[in-house]
Amino acid sequence: MVGVSDGPGPRRAAPPGQPVLSLALAALLEEVGAHSGAVYLLRPEEPVLEMAVMAGMPRAFAAPWQRVGLSAPIPVAEAARERRLVWVSGEEEMARRYPRISVVLPYPFALAAAPVATERAVYGAVFVTWPGAHPPQLSDRERDHLTAACERLALRLERAAREERPLGREPDVLAVPVSGVAGDLGTVEAARMVSRLPYGLMSLDLHGRIGFANPAASELLGRPAGELLGTLPWVSVPWLNDPMYEDRYRAALMSQQVTSFVALRPPGEWLSFRLYPSTTGLSVRISRARAVADMARGAAQAGPGPSRLVTISQVLGLAGALTEAVGVQDVVQLVWDEVAPAVGSQALVLLRAQGGRLHVLGHRGYPDAHVVRRFDGLPLSERTPGTQALNSGVPAFFDSREQLERLYPDRHETPDGFAAWAYLPLIASGRPVGTCVLAYAEPHAFPTDERAVLTSLGGLIAQALERALLYDAKHRLAHGLQQALLPHSLTPPPGIEAAARYLPATHGMEIGGDFYDLVPSHPLAAAVIGDVQGHNVTAAGLMGQIRTGVRAYTTVGQAPHEVMSSTNRLLIDLGTDLFASCLYLRLDPARGRAVMARAGHPPPLLRRPDGRVRVLDLAGGPLLGIEAEAVYPTTEVSLAPGAVLVLYTDGLVESPGVDIEDALAGLGTLLADVGDQPLESLADEVLRHSAAARQRRDDVAVLLLRARDDA
């Protein structure tokens, strides 16, 4: 069981001069040869891990995870929660298992997380990282050192808690910024040597701040050295203000591998930057790019399209967009609108795995839809790039048609006109959901960092698709249940024309309790409309029972006020906590009248044959289900031939920021203007006119009745 030490009192920081956690972390990094890491402490009052100290990297790199819930799907939380060591061998495994981390840090590095725990309690967790060149397995020596260090730290935390001096946050362990080349190299002559070099040299600390720049660097960057020192290059040099350049700095630090990029210094000079990382910072070599013409041509080709590498800000934006997707088609459109342009793809197919086969959920960018249909119904046992990626859980990248056809010879029989592909398995909650296929019009190289980003995006798309599939399934179930409970057709009595509409709410995945019905009883027919409180299966089920009860009480000949009273008692006898509004009327077209009873329902509108419209001020009683002895008085209304009654639920007239009286006035104006058109057309006009119906924050039911002279 995960717990915290039973030492009383709030956690306090260690006494000054005794950075216990910092020293323990620094020693651990040296023992296992890691280049960065952090210690997290578990809060005593809540299941939350807080970063107490970080070493080897700026804390900003781990900003999203400085405080994480114990149930969070990230390695340190998993290590503390399950009391075990968690090993992530590299960027592709990170992208597959922990997409939240990979979307922010899509770089080659290995990570281990271990619990800081005794037999009695868990005090926190530690993570450490190695460069991307680390072997795919954690060595026994590294595992033993890491486990032993965490056990020693847990004992110190236990002892500190017992002595009522629990440890807290400490200063991070970072290298001292470089202050000058003479101090680094030790002699003035060394400084003179560096200043004479024909290429630029800069030193960056772990935060990316410039600690030294030789004269050549100052000249190439076009800024005096005094204006560069202590600044971030992508801040102090305007033409380096691109997220890609900051991303290269992050990549160098996280992977501890040499990285490089080229940048255009206006108006037309290309400069090459090469970053050499260490655990204390970066050395940057700046020179003029040799193949300026080649660079210019490459820039001309790449200019209109997106950057090859999706930046951190783009990925976070894509993640935010995908969380807003509701249905499956929303996901397809968002991937097309947001993801495809960001990664330079010209077409996509989204596939779902169901019943041992792949099914096409949607596609974009394919001139010939028949090409996409080959995916539909494809058995998962068949050897294709899409099924292989899904079955293995490993994405597949094909730089060219030749590479794809070499591995899948049958592929040349179904050309799609594209020249490169990325097949991303969509794995959510540990199970395969489908495959996302991104196609490129030209041969496209997929460097390591781009593969990691695409793999991470696959994880985000999978989660969005899983939610959307669940939403669509629930929506279909809800719609089917709702339709089953509503009348399939209306059979009006002689002398009455009827039309009805029902719109489910689009906000949320549940169903509502709005209902309507037309009961062709003898000698007089009846109509009813109502709204059960709530938007769930209980409300829908209760709606069905009320509708059935109204039909039964009408059939046995009860008067309108008796039908309403009997339905009220039925609702109370059912023992539910839900209430319902209801409007019931007995129609007598032969005598040109209708008798109505109302239980807390919005008043109907009556359009007279001369076009005048009024809101009927009906007597009524409380909502159904509140008071067993409630009385529901009736009101008789004239219903001359040509008159139209408009019955509705509150979803038609209630919307935020709109006064209900204004909404009713607008509805009355509409009826006066177009109320003489055919009833089916009028029903459509009523919905089209309603702002509340367009927003669909609530279910909407409308029942229109028109008296005719053939009664």
Coordinates of C-alpha atoms in Angstrom, one line a residue, residues 34-398:
A34 CA 23.6 9.8 -16.0
H35 CA 23.5 13.4 -17.0
S36 CA 20.3 14.6 -15.4
G37 CA 17.7 13.6 -12.9
A38 CA 15.3 14.8 -10.2
V39 CA 14.0 13.8 -6.8
Y40 CA 10.2 13.9 -6.1
L41 CA 8.7 13.8 -2.6
L42 CA 5.2 12.5 -1.9
R43 CA 3.1 15.0 -0.1
P44 CA 1.8 13.7 3.3
E45 CA -1.7 15.2 2.9
E46 CA -2.5 14.2 -0.7
P47 CA -1.5 11.7 -3.4
V48 CA 0.8 14.2 -5.2
L49 CA 4.5 14.0 -6.1
E50 CA 6.4 17.3 -6.0
M51 CA 9.8 17.9 -7.5
A52 CA 12.1 18.8 -4.7
V53 CA 15.4 19.1 -6.6
M54 CA 16.6 18.7 -10.2
A55 CA 20.1 18.3 -11.5
G56 CA 21.8 18.5 -14.8
M57 CA 19.0 20.3 -16.7
P58 CA 17.0 23.5 -16.3
R59 CA 13.8 22.9 -14.3
A60 CA 11.9 24.4 -17.2
F61 CA 12.5 21.2 -19.2
A62 CA 10.3 19.3 -16.7
A63 CA 7.9 22.2 -16.1
P64 CA 4.7 20.2 -16.9
W65 CA 5.7 17.6 -14.3
Q66 CA 6.9 19.6 -11.3
R67 CA 3.8 18.5 -9.5
V68 CA 2.1 15.3 -10.6
G69 CA -0.7 13.1 -9.2
L70 CA 0.3 9.7 -8.0
S71 CA -2.0 8.2 -10.6
A72 CA -0.5 10.1 -13.5
P73 CA 0.7 8.0 -16.5
I74 CA 4.4 9.1 -16.2
P75 CA 7.4 7.1 -15.0
V76 CA 8.0 8.7 -11.6
A77 CA 4.4 8.3 -10.6
E78 CA 4.3 4.7 -11.9
A79 CA 7.5 3.9 -9.9
A80 CA 6.1 5.3 -6.7
R81 CA 2.6 3.8 -7.2
E82 CA 3.8 0.3 -8.1
R83 CA 7.0 0.4 -5.9
R84 CA 9.2 -0.8 -8.8
L85 CA 11.9 0.4 -11.1
V86 CA 10.6 1.8 -14.5
W87 CA 13.0 1.7 -17.5
V88 CA 12.4 3.5 -20.8
S89 CA 15.1 2.7 -23.3
G90 CA 14.7 5.6 -25.8
E91 CA 12.5 8.0 -27.6
E92 CA 10.3 5.6 -29.5
E93 CA 9.5 3.6 -26.4
M94 CA 8.8 6.9 -24.6
A95 CA 6.5 8.0 -27.3
R96 CA 4.6 4.7 -27.2
R97 CA 4.3 4.3 -23.4
Y98 CA 4.3 7.9 -22.2
P99 CA 3.1 10.2 -25.0
R100 CA 2.6 13.1 -22.6
I101 CA 6.3 13.3 -22.0
S102 CA 7.3 12.6 -25.6
V103 CA 5.2 15.4 -27.1
V104 CA 7.1 17.9 -24.9
L105 CA 10.6 16.2 -25.1
P106 CA 10.8 14.4 -28.4
Y107 CA 14.5 13.7 -28.1
P108 CA 16.7 10.6 -27.9
F109 CA 17.4 9.9 -24.3
A110 CA 16.9 7.0 -21.9
L111 CA 15.2 7.2 -18.5
A112 CA 14.9 5.2 -15.3
A113 CA 12.6 6.0 -12.4
A114 CA 12.7 4.3 -9.0
P115 CA 10.7 4.5 -5.9
V116 CA 12.1 6.1 -2.7
A117 CA 10.5 3.8 -0.2
T118 CA 11.0 1.7 2.9
E119 CA 8.9 -1.3 3.9
R120 CA 6.5 1.0 5.8
A121 CA 6.0 3.9 3.4
V122 CA 6.7 5.5 0.1
Y123 CA 8.4 8.9 0.3
G124 CA 8.7 9.7 -3.3
A125 CA 10.6 8.7 -6.4
V126 CA 13.7 9.5 -8.5
F127 CA 14.3 9.7 -12.2
V128 CA 17.6 9.9 -14.0
T129 CA 18.3 10.2 -17.7
W130 CA 21.2 9.1 -20.0
P131 CA 22.1 10.3 -23.5
G132 CA 20.4 8.7 -26.5
A133 CA 23.5 6.5 -27.1
H134 CA 22.8 4.5 -23.9
P135 CA 22.4 0.8 -24.6
P136 CA 18.8 -0.4 -24.8
Q137 CA 19.1 -2.3 -21.5
L138 CA 19.9 -1.0 -18.0
S139 CA 23.0 -2.7 -16.8
D140 CA 23.1 -4.6 -13.5
R141 CA 25.6 -2.1 -12.1
E142 CA 23.3 0.8 -12.9
R143 CA 20.3 -0.9 -11.5
D144 CA 22.1 -1.9 -8.3
H145 CA 23.5 1.6 -7.8
L146 CA 20.1 3.3 -8.5
T147 CA 18.2 0.9 -6.2
A148 CA 20.8 1.3 -3.4
A149 CA 20.8 5.1 -3.6
C150 CA 17.0 5.3 -3.4
E151 CA 17.0 2.9 -0.4
R152 CA 19.6 5.1 1.4
L153 CA 17.6 8.2 0.6
A154 CA 14.4 6.6 1.8
L155 CA 16.0 5.8 5.2
R156 CA 17.2 9.4 5.5
L157 CA 13.7 10.7 4.8
E158 CA 12.2 8.2 7.3
R159 CA 14.7 9.3 10.0
A160 CA 14.1 13.0 9.2
A161 CA 10.4 12.5 9.5
R162 CA 10.7 10.6 12.7
E163 CA 12.8 13.5 14.1
E164 CA 10.2 16.0 12.9
R165 CA 12.5 17.6 10.4
P166 CA 11.1 16.4 7.1
L167 CA 13.0 17.5 4.0
G168 CA 11.6 19.8 1.3
R169 CA 12.6 21.6 -1.8
E170 CA 16.3 22.4 -2.3
P171 CA 18.3 24.5 -4.9
D172 CA 18.7 22.7 -8.2
V173 CA 22.2 21.4 -9.1
L174 CA 23.3 23.3 -12.1
A175 CA 26.7 24.2 -13.4
V176 CA 28.0 27.8 -12.8
P177 CA 27.6 29.9 -16.0
V178 CA 30.7 30.5 -18.0
S179 CA 32.0 34.0 -17.3
G180 CA 34.9 34.3 -19.7
V181 CA 37.2 32.3 -21.8
A182 CA 40.3 33.3 -20.0
G183 CA 38.9 31.9 -16.8
D184 CA 37.9 28.7 -18.6
L185 CA 41.2 28.1 -20.3
G186 CA 43.4 29.4 -17.6
T187 CA 45.6 31.8 -19.5
V188 CA 45.3 35.1 -21.3
E189 CA 47.2 33.6 -24.2
A190 CA 44.5 31.0 -24.6
A191 CA 41.9 33.8 -24.8
R192 CA 44.0 35.5 -27.5
M193 CA 44.2 32.2 -29.4
V194 CA 40.4 31.8 -29.3
S195 CA 39.9 35.4 -30.4
R196 CA 42.0 34.8 -33.5
L197 CA 40.0 31.9 -34.8
P198 CA 38.3 32.5 -38.1
Y199 CA 35.0 31.0 -37.0
G200 CA 32.7 31.9 -34.1
L201 CA 32.7 30.3 -30.7
M202 CA 30.1 30.7 -28.0
S203 CA 29.5 29.1 -24.7
L204 CA 26.0 28.5 -23.4
D205 CA 25.1 27.5 -19.9
L206 CA 22.4 24.9 -19.1
H207 CA 19.7 27.5 -19.3
G208 CA 20.9 28.5 -22.8
R209 CA 22.4 31.8 -21.7
I210 CA 25.5 33.1 -23.5
G211 CA 28.5 33.1 -21.2
F212 CA 31.2 33.8 -23.8
A213 CA 31.4 34.9 -27.5
N214 CA 34.6 35.5 -29.4
P215 CA 34.9 38.4 -31.9
A216 CA 34.1 36.2 -34.9
A217 CA 30.9 35.0 -33.2
S218 CA 29.9 38.6 -32.5
E219 CA 30.6 39.6 -36.1
L220 CA 28.6 36.7 -37.5
L221 CA 25.7 37.3 -35.3
G222 CA 25.8 41.0 -35.9
R223 CA 25.7 42.0 -32.3
P224 CA 28.4 43.4 -29.9
A225 CA 29.6 40.9 -27.4
G226 CA 28.4 43.0 -24.5
E227 CA 24.8 42.8 -25.8
L228 CA 25.1 39.0 -26.2
L229 CA 26.5 38.0 -22.8
G230 CA 23.8 36.7 -20.4
T231 CA 21.1 36.5 -23.0
L232 CA 19.4 33.7 -24.9
P233 CA 20.5 33.6 -28.6
W234 CA 16.9 33.2 -29.8
V235 CA 16.0 36.3 -27.9
S236 CA 18.9 38.7 -28.4
V237 CA 19.4 37.8 -32.1
P238 CA 16.1 38.6 -34.0
W239 CA 16.7 36.2 -36.9
L240 CA 17.3 33.3 -34.5
N241 CA 13.8 33.9 -33.0
D242 CA 12.4 30.6 -34.2
P243 CA 11.2 27.7 -32.0
M244 CA 13.3 25.3 -34.1
Y245 CA 16.6 26.8 -32.9
E246 CA 15.6 26.6 -29.2
D247 CA 14.5 23.1 -29.9
R248 CA 18.0 22.2 -31.2
Y249 CA 19.5 23.5 -27.9
R250 CA 17.0 21.3 -26.0
A251 CA 17.8 18.3 -28.2
A252 CA 21.5 18.7 -27.6
L253 CA 21.2 18.9 -23.8
M254 CA 18.7 16.0 -23.5
S255 CA 20.4 13.6 -25.9
Q256 CA 24.0 14.8 -25.1
Q257 CA 24.6 14.4 -28.8
V258 CA 26.1 16.9 -31.2
T259 CA 23.3 18.7 -33.1
S260 CA 23.4 21.3 -35.8
F261 CA 21.2 23.6 -37.8
V262 CA 21.5 26.3 -40.4
A263 CA 20.0 29.7 -40.2
L264 CA 19.5 32.5 -42.7
R265 CA 21.0 35.8 -41.6
P266 CA 19.2 38.5 -43.6
P267 CA 19.4 39.4 -46.3
G268 CA 21.0 36.2 -47.8
E269 CA 23.8 34.8 -45.8
W270 CA 23.5 31.2 -44.5
L271 CA 25.3 30.4 -41.2
S272 CA 26.0 26.9 -39.8
F273 CA 25.6 26.3 -36.0
R274 CA 27.1 23.2 -34.4
L275 CA 26.2 22.5 -30.8
Y276 CA 28.6 20.4 -28.6
P277 CA 26.9 19.5 -25.3
S278 CA 28.2 18.4 -21.9
T279 CA 26.8 18.2 -18.4
T280 CA 27.9 21.8 -17.8
G281 CA 26.5 23.5 -20.9
L282 CA 27.1 23.8 -24.6
S283 CA 29.9 25.0 -26.9
V284 CA 28.6 26.4 -30.2
R285 CA 30.7 26.7 -33.3
I286 CA 29.4 29.2 -35.9
S287 CA 30.6 29.4 -39.5
R288 CA 29.5 30.4 -42.9
A289 CA 27.7 27.6 -44.7
R290 CA 29.7 26.3 -47.6
A291 CA 27.0 25.3 -50.1
V292 CA 25.1 28.6 -50.0
A293 CA 23.5 27.9 -53.4
D294 CA 22.4 24.4 -52.2
M295 CA 21.0 25.9 -49.0
A296 CA 19.1 28.5 -51.0
R297 CA 17.6 25.9 -53.2
G298 CA 16.6 23.8 -50.2
A299 CA 15.0 26.9 -48.6
A300 CA 13.1 27.6 -51.8
Q301 CA 11.7 24.1 -51.8
A302 CA 10.9 24.1 -48.1
G303 CA 9.7 27.6 -47.9
P304 CA 6.0 27.2 -48.6
G305 CA 5.6 24.0 -46.6
P306 CA 5.9 23.3 -42.9
S307 CA 9.1 22.8 -41.0
R308 CA 10.2 19.2 -41.0
L309 CA 10.2 19.1 -37.2
V310 CA 7.0 19.8 -35.4
T311 CA 8.0 22.2 -32.6
I312 CA 7.0 21.8 -29.0
S313 CA 4.4 24.7 -29.2
Q314 CA 2.9 23.1 -32.3
V315 CA 2.6 19.7 -30.6
L316 CA 1.0 21.2 -27.5
G317 CA -1.4 23.0 -29.8
L318 CA -2.2 19.8 -31.6
A319 CA -2.8 18.0 -28.3
G320 CA -5.2 20.7 -27.2
A321 CA -7.1 20.6 -30.5
L322 CA -7.5 16.8 -30.3
T323 CA -8.9 17.0 -26.8
E324 CA -11.8 19.1 -28.3
A325 CA -12.8 16.4 -30.8
V326 CA -16.2 14.9 -29.9
G327 CA -17.1 12.4 -32.6
V328 CA -15.0 10.3 -35.0
Q329 CA -15.5 12.6 -37.9
D330 CA -14.3 15.5 -35.7
V331 CA -11.1 13.5 -35.1
V332 CA -10.6 12.9 -38.8
Q333 CA -11.1 16.5 -39.7
L334 CA -8.8 17.7 -36.9
V335 CA -6.0 15.4 -37.9
W336 CA -6.4 16.7 -41.5
D337 CA -6.6 20.4 -40.4
E338 CA -4.0 20.4 -37.7
V339 CA -1.7 17.4 -37.9
A340 CA -1.2 16.8 -41.6
P341 CA -0.1 20.4 -42.4
A342 CA 2.2 20.5 -39.4
V343 CA 4.1 17.3 -40.5
G344 CA 3.9 18.1 -44.3
S345 CA 1.5 15.2 -45.2
Q346 CA -0.7 15.6 -48.2
A347 CA -3.2 12.8 -47.5
L348 CA -4.4 10.6 -44.6
V349 CA -6.5 7.6 -43.8
L350 CA -7.8 6.9 -40.3
L351 CA -8.5 3.2 -39.8
R352 CA -10.3 1.4 -36.9
A353 CA -9.6 -2.2 -35.7
Q354 CA -12.8 -4.0 -35.1
G355 CA -13.8 -7.7 -35.3
G356 CA -10.3 -8.7 -36.5
R357 CA -10.4 -6.3 -39.5
L358 CA -9.5 -2.8 -40.4
H359 CA -12.3 -0.4 -41.3
V360 CA -12.0 3.1 -42.9
L361 CA -13.3 5.8 -40.5
G362 CA -12.4 8.7 -42.8
H363 CA -9.8 9.9 -45.3
R364 CA -8.7 13.2 -46.8
G365 CA -6.4 14.2 -49.7
Y366 CA -6.9 11.1 -52.0
P367 CA -8.1 12.1 -55.5
D368 CA -9.5 8.6 -56.0
A369 CA -11.6 7.3 -53.1
H370 CA -11.5 3.8 -54.6
V371 CA -7.8 3.6 -53.6
V372 CA -8.8 4.0 -49.9
R373 CA -11.4 1.3 -50.1
R374 CA -8.8 -1.4 -50.3
F375 CA -8.2 -0.8 -46.5
D376 CA -11.9 -1.4 -45.6
G377 CA -12.5 -4.9 -44.2
L378 CA -8.8 -5.9 -44.4
P379 CA -8.1 -8.8 -42.1
L380 CA -5.6 -8.0 -39.3
S381 CA -3.9 -11.3 -40.1
E382 CA -3.0 -10.0 -43.6
R383 CA 0.6 -8.7 -44.0
T384 CA 0.3 -5.1 -44.9
P385 CA 2.0 -2.0 -43.5
G386 CA -1.1 -0.9 -41.7
T387 CA -1.8 -4.3 -40.1
Q388 CA 1.8 -4.9 -39.2
A389 CA 2.1 -1.5 -37.5
L390 CA -1.1 -2.2 -35.5
N391 CA -0.2 -5.8 -34.6
S392 CA 3.3 -4.9 -33.5
G393 CA 2.5 -1.5 -31.9
V394 CA 5.6 -0.1 -33.7
P395 CA 5.2 2.7 -36.3
A396 CA 6.5 2.1 -39.8
F397 CA 8.1 4.8 -42.0
F398 CA 8.8 4.5 -45.7

